N, CA and C of each residue as an Amber inpcrd file, in Angstrom:
protein
   375
 109.1990000  97.6710000  95.3560000 108.1610000  98.3260000  94.5900000
 106.8630000  97.5380000  94.7300000 105.7460000  98.2280000  94.6280000
 104.4410000  97.5880000  94.7670000 103.5240000  98.1200000  93.6840000
 102.6610000  97.2560000  93.1870000 101.6360000  97.6700000  92.2330000
 100.2800000  97.5680000  92.8980000  99.4370000  98.5640000  92.6600000
  98.1420000  98.6610000  93.3160000  97.0350000  98.6070000  92.2750000
  95.9870000  97.8500000  92.5840000  94.8410000  97.7480000  91.6810000
  93.5710000  97.9320000  92.4960000  92.8170000  98.9870000  92.1720000
  91.5410000  99.2390000  92.8430000  90.4230000  98.5080000  92.1220000
  89.4040000  98.1570000  92.8760000  88.1980000  97.5760000  92.3060000
  87.0280000  97.8720000  93.2220000  85.8190000  97.6260000  92.7050000
  84.6340000  97.7880000  93.5230000  83.8250000  99.0300000  93.2460000
  84.3150000  99.8820000  92.3640000  83.5480000 101.0730000  92.0300000
  82.3040000 100.7290000  91.2390000  81.4570000 101.7400000  91.0480000
  80.2340000 101.5200000  90.2840000  79.2560000 102.6410000  90.4820000
  78.0300000 102.3690000  90.0720000  76.9330000 103.3280000  90.1780000
  76.0010000 102.9020000  91.3020000  75.6900000 103.8430000  92.1750000
  74.8130000 103.5430000  93.2980000  73.9270000 104.7500000  93.5720000
  72.7610000 104.5090000  94.1060000  71.8820000 105.6140000  94.4690000
  72.3170000 106.2360000  95.7830000  71.9500000 107.4820000  95.9540000
  72.2570000 108.1710000  97.2060000  71.6930000 107.3630000  98.3780000
  72.5040000 107.2760000  99.4310000  72.1280000 106.4800000 100.5880000
  72.6230000 105.0520000 100.5370000  73.1050000 104.6400000  99.3820000
  73.5910000 103.2840000  99.2110000  75.0220000 103.1040000  99.6770000
  75.5500000 101.9060000  99.4180000  76.8920000 101.5450000  99.8750000
  77.7060000 100.9240000  98.7580000  79.0010000 101.0900000  98.8580000
  79.9500000 100.4130000  97.9970000  81.1610000 100.0400000  98.8250000
  81.8330000  98.9860000  98.4120000  83.0660000  98.5940000  99.0820000
  84.1810000  98.5430000  98.0520000  85.1650000  99.3880000  98.2350000
  86.3200000  99.4110000  97.3430000  87.4320000  98.5370000  97.9110000
  88.1870000  97.9380000  97.0210000  89.3570000  97.1600000  97.4120000
  90.5820000  97.7030000  96.7030000  91.6950000  97.5990000  97.3610000
  92.9880000  97.9840000  96.7860000  93.9070000  96.7840000  96.9970000
  94.1590000  96.0540000  95.9250000  94.9870000  94.8570000  96.0070000
  96.4120000  95.1960000  95.5890000  97.3540000  94.7130000  96.3650000
  98.7620000  95.0310000  96.1150000  99.5600000  93.7930000  95.7480000
 100.5140000  93.9950000  94.8820000 101.4470000  92.9190000  94.5520000
 102.5700000  92.9090000  95.5690000 103.3480000  91.8500000  95.5840000
 104.5170000  91.8180000  96.4340000 104.2580000  91.1870000  97.7930000
 105.3380000  90.8020000  98.4520000 105.2250000  90.0960000  99.7180000
 105.4370000  90.9930000 100.9240000 105.6880000  92.2770000 100.6920000
 105.9790000  93.1750000 101.8030000 104.9340000  94.2620000 101.9660000
 103.7210000  93.9770000 101.5380000 102.6770000  95.0020000 101.6010000
 102.4330000  95.4640000 103.0230000 102.6670000  94.6200000 103.9860000
 102.4650000  94.9990000 105.3860000 103.4230000  96.1140000 105.8190000
 104.4330000  96.3940000 105.0250000 105.3790000  97.4590000 105.3350000
 104.9200000  98.8170000 104.8000000 103.7990000  98.8550000 104.0820000
 103.3280000 100.0740000 103.4360000 102.1510000 100.6870000 104.1750000
 102.2000000 101.9790000 104.3480000 101.0280000 102.7360000 104.7630000
 100.2190000 103.0470000 103.5080000  98.9090000 103.0850000 103.6410000
  98.0370000 103.2100000 102.4630000  97.0180000 104.3200000 102.6630000
  96.8090000 105.0720000 101.6100000  95.8000000 106.1280000 101.6450000
  94.8280000 105.9920000 100.4950000  93.6730000 106.5990000 100.6620000
  92.6640000 106.7130000  99.6210000  92.4710000 108.1950000  99.3070000
  92.4330000 108.4790000  98.0280000  92.1710000 109.8320000  97.5530000
  91.0930000 109.7610000  96.4830000  90.4830000 110.8900000  96.2130000
  89.4840000 110.9280000  95.1520000  89.6080000 112.2270000  94.3810000
  89.1620000 112.1490000  93.1390000  89.1940000 113.3340000  92.2910000
  87.9250000 113.3920000  91.4620000  87.1810000 114.4520000  91.6540000
  85.9670000 114.7000000  90.8840000  86.3100000 115.5740000  89.6810000
  85.4900000 115.5220000  88.6440000  85.7730000 116.3290000  87.4550000
  85.9260000 117.8080000  87.7870000  87.0020000 118.3910000  87.3200000
  87.2290000 119.8160000  87.5280000  87.7050000 120.1920000  88.9120000
  87.9940000 119.1900000  89.7420000  88.4250000 119.4730000  91.1130000
  89.7950000 118.8710000  91.3850000  90.4170000 119.3740000  92.4420000
  91.7060000 118.8290000  92.8590000  91.5150000 117.4550000  93.5040000
  92.5690000 116.6660000  93.4490000  92.5390000 115.3890000  94.1580000
  92.5040000 115.6710000  95.6590000  91.6630000 114.9580000  96.3800000
  91.5310000 115.2130000  97.8120000  91.6630000 113.9310000  98.6200000
  92.1270000 114.1190000  99.8260000  92.3010000 113.0040000 100.7590000
  90.9420000 112.4790000 101.2070000  90.8470000 111.1620000 101.3420000
  89.6250000 110.5180000 101.8220000  89.8870000 109.7820000 103.1410000
  90.8600000 108.8750000 103.1280000  91.1320000 108.0470000 104.3060000
  92.5230000 107.4600000 104.1840000  93.0560000 107.0040000 105.3130000
  94.3750000 106.3700000 105.3000000  94.4810000 105.4230000 106.4710000
  95.3660000 104.4410000 106.3200000  95.5710000 103.4560000 107.3710000
  97.0570000 103.1240000 107.4410000  97.5530000 103.0480000 108.6710000
  98.9710000 102.7690000 108.8500000  99.2800000 101.3100000 108.5400000
 100.5540000 101.0120000 108.3550000 100.9620000  99.6650000 107.9480000
 100.7000000  98.6360000 109.0310000 100.7600000  99.0320000 110.2980000
 100.4810000  98.0690000 111.3580000  99.0630000  98.2000000 111.9080000
  98.2190000  98.9110000 111.1730000  96.7800000  99.0020000 111.4260000
  96.4600000  99.6670000 112.7620000  97.4100000 100.3810000 113.3350000
  97.1110000 100.9960000 114.6200000  96.5840000 102.4150000 114.4960000
  96.5820000 102.9450000 113.2650000  96.0930000 104.3060000 113.0660000
  95.2910000 104.3990000 111.7830000  94.1520000 105.0790000 111.8780000
  93.3530000 105.3860000 110.6940000  93.0180000 106.8680000 110.6940000
  92.8390000 107.4030000 109.5140000  92.5840000 108.8240000 109.3430000
  91.4490000 108.9950000 108.3370000  90.6350000 110.0090000 108.5480000
  89.5050000 110.2570000 107.6510000  89.3540000 111.7460000 107.3910000
  88.9370000 112.0630000 106.1990000  88.5130000 113.4310000 105.9170000
  87.2150000 113.6980000 106.6660000  87.0200000 114.9280000 107.0630000
  85.7970000 115.2750000 107.7960000  84.5490000 114.9410000 106.9850000
  84.6420000 115.0630000 105.6800000  83.4740000 114.8550000 104.8250000
  83.0130000 113.4040000 104.7830000  83.8680000 112.4700000 105.1800000
  83.4930000 111.0570000 105.1120000  83.4750000 110.3900000 106.4880000
  83.9070000 111.1020000 107.5060000  83.9820000 110.5170000 108.8520000
  82.6120000 110.0560000 109.3010000  82.5560000 108.8390000 109.8020000
  81.2850000 108.2750000 110.2420000  80.5350000 107.5310000 109.1490000
  80.9530000 107.7220000 107.8970000  80.2900000 107.0360000 106.7800000
  81.2190000 106.0200000 106.1120000  82.5000000 106.3160000 106.0820000
  83.4810000 105.4400000 105.4310000  84.3310000 104.7570000 106.4910000
  84.7180000 103.5210000 106.1960000  85.6010000 102.7730000 107.0950000
  86.7410000 102.1640000 106.2930000  87.9360000 102.4380000 106.7510000
  89.1520000 101.9620000 106.0960000  89.7110000 100.7850000 106.8940000
  90.0070000  99.6960000 106.2180000  90.5700000  98.5370000 106.9050000
  91.5640000  97.8530000 105.9780000  92.2920000  96.9130000 106.5230000
  93.2390000  96.1840000 105.6750000  93.4270000  94.7710000 106.2000000
  93.7750000  93.8870000 105.2800000  94.1080000  92.5060000 105.6020000
  95.4830000  92.2570000 104.9940000  96.5000000  92.3600000 105.8040000
  97.8620000  92.2260000 105.2740000  98.1380000  90.8280000 104.7510000
  97.4590000  89.8410000 105.2950000  97.6470000  88.4670000 104.7940000
  97.1460000  88.3320000 103.3570000  96.1840000  89.1800000 102.9900000
  95.6320000  89.1560000 101.6340000  96.1800000  90.2870000 100.7740000
  97.1080000  91.0700000 101.3370000  97.6720000  92.1990000 100.5860000
  96.5860000  93.1340000 100.0590000  95.5880000  93.3910000 100.8750000
  94.4430000  94.1740000 100.4080000  94.0120000  95.1900000 101.4620000
  93.6800000  96.3720000 100.9820000  93.0920000  97.4200000 101.8130000
  91.6780000  97.6640000 101.3090000  90.7760000  97.9300000 102.2280000
  89.3620000  98.0970000 101.8930000  88.8740000  99.4790000 102.3120000
  87.9370000  99.9940000 101.5430000  87.2420000 101.2220000 101.9200000
  85.7470000 100.9520000 101.8070000  85.1160000 100.7660000 102.9520000
  83.6710000 100.5630000 102.9970000  83.0050000 101.9240000 103.0350000
  82.1410000 102.1750000 102.0650000  81.4980000 103.4850000 101.9370000
  79.9950000 103.3170000 102.1100000  79.4670000 103.9030000 103.1560000
  78.0320000 103.8480000 103.4470000  77.4210000 105.2380000 103.3510000
  76.1140000 105.2690000 103.2750000  75.3730000 106.5370000 103.2100000
  75.9600000 107.4630000 102.1550000  76.1630000 106.9250000 100.9950000
  76.8150000 107.6910000  99.9390000  75.9660000 108.8620000  99.4780000
  76.6520000 109.9290000  99.1010000  76.0110000 111.1540000  98.6600000
  76.4740000 111.4780000  97.2360000  75.6960000 112.2330000  96.5030000
  76.1300000 112.6050000  95.1490000  77.4950000 113.2780000  95.1330000
  77.8220000 114.0120000  96.1690000  79.1220000 114.6860000  96.2200000
  80.2790000 113.7240000  96.4560000  79.9940000 112.4660000  96.6970000
  81.0580000 111.4560000  96.7870000  81.4780000 110.9510000  95.4100000
  80.7610000 111.3690000  94.3790000  81.0940000 110.9510000  93.0190000
  82.4830000 111.4170000  92.6310000  83.3200000 110.4830000  92.2300000
  84.7070000 110.7940000  91.8790000  85.4050000 109.5110000  91.4290000
  86.6020000 109.6840000  90.9370000  87.4990000 108.5400000  90.7600000
  88.2650000 108.3710000  92.0630000  88.2720000 107.1660000  92.5750000
  88.9280000 106.8780000  93.8460000  90.2380000 106.1360000  93.5710000
  91.2760000 106.6260000  94.2080000  92.6140000 106.0580000  94.0490000
  93.1440000 105.5650000  95.3970000  93.8390000 104.4490000  95.3850000
  94.6110000 104.0960000  96.5590000  96.0820000 104.3710000  96.2660000
  96.8190000 104.6300000  97.3350000  98.2260000 104.9860000  97.2130000
  98.9850000 104.3940000  98.3910000 100.2740000 104.1630000  98.2070000
 101.0520000 103.5000000  99.2470000 102.4220000 104.1340000  99.4140000
 102.9290000 103.9890000 100.6400000 104.2530000 104.5070000 100.9650000
 104.9180000 103.5650000 101.9420000 106.1930000 103.2740000 101.7220000
 106.9320000 102.4090000 102.6320000 107.8780000 103.1910000 103.5200000
 108.3620000 104.3030000 103.0240000 109.3850000 105.0600000 103.7610000
 108.8190000 105.6780000 105.0250000 109.7310000 106.0290000 105.9220000
 109.3360000 106.7540000 107.1240000 108.8990000 108.1610000 106.7360000
 108.2790000 108.8500000 107.6920000 107.8850000 110.2290000 107.4330000
 106.5480000 110.3500000 106.7180000 105.7070000 109.3900000 106.9080000
 104.4010000 109.3720000 106.2520000 103.5100000 110.5080000 106.7650000
 102.9560000 111.2650000 105.8250000 101.9630000 112.2940000 106.1300000
 100.6670000 111.8350000 105.4900000  99.8080000 111.1750000 106.2350000
  98.6870000 110.4510000 105.6340000  97.7420000 111.2850000 104.7790000
  97.5930000 112.5640000 105.0750000  96.6120000 113.3870000 104.3570000
  97.1780000 114.0690000 103.1180000  98.4660000 113.9170000 102.8780000
  99.1090000 114.5900000 101.7580000  99.3620000 113.6230000 100.6110000
  98.8500000 113.9480000  99.4180000  99.0930000 113.0920000  98.2590000
 100.5750000 113.0260000  97.9120000 101.3130000 114.0500000  98.2850000
 102.7530000 114.0850000  97.9840000 103.5300000 113.0720000  98.8130000
 102.8980000 112.5200000  99.8440000 103.5830000 111.5920000 100.7460000
 103.6210000 110.1730000 100.2130000 102.9330000 109.9240000  99.1010000
 102.7930000 108.5660000  98.5950000 103.6470000 108.3390000  97.3530000
 104.2010000 107.1370000  97.2780000 105.1140000 106.8100000  96.1860000
 104.4720000 105.9770000  95.0870000 103.4280000 105.2530000  95.4180000
 102.8100000 104.3370000  94.4500000 101.3060000 104.5930000  94.4150000
 100.7600000 104.5400000  93.2120000  99.3390000 104.8300000  93.0070000
  98.7080000 103.7640000  92.1240000  97.4380000 103.4880000  92.4070000
  96.6620000 102.6530000  91.5230000  96.0880000 103.4580000  90.3740000
  95.3680000 102.7760000  89.5010000  94.8290000 103.4230000  88.3080000
  93.4870000 104.1100000  88.5740000  92.8830000 103.8180000  89.6940000
  91.6310000 104.4590000  90.0620000  90.4110000 103.6370000  89.6930000
  89.3330000 103.8660000  90.4220000  88.0550000 103.2270000  90.1250000
  86.9580000 104.2750000  90.2790000  86.0240000 104.2690000  89.3390000
  84.9840000 105.2970000  89.3100000  83.8520000 104.9520000  90.2720000
  83.4800000 105.9310000  91.0650000  82.3120000 105.8240000  91.9330000
  81.3380000 106.9280000  91.5250000  80.1290000 106.5360000  91.2020000
  79.1020000 107.4910000  90.8100000  77.8870000 107.2960000  91.6950000
  77.4670000 108.3710000  92.3450000  76.3190000 108.3270000  93.2360000
  75.2240000 109.2020000  92.6340000  74.1060000 108.5920000  92.3210000
  73.0050000 109.3320000  91.7110000  72.0410000 109.8270000  92.7890000
  71.4260000 110.9540000  92.4990000  70.5010000 111.5450000  93.4860000
  69.0820000 111.0550000  93.2840000
């Protein structure tokens, strides 16, 4: 089992940047694939980005491709989401999620077994 804690959210003006972190407990975090999702008020939770456990694959939603970068440092048990050129429509609670089992579907929230508590990102216009 793994526990996830997001940090790095906040208030930023449009065009600005934020860097989110997802810190995991446990010594086997390198065995987990990790995804980022977000949920805006009144909207469904949506996929943002994901990274495989051996860092050989990354995935992005079309809405963030070219602006967000997903990375991880398994030695630090941490996954990062660098968000640049932020837009007001990026405002949401951002969650990281993890899965250890085979059969990972990176874009599906149903594919993840563990979730963090979320961190608020607010982009003002």
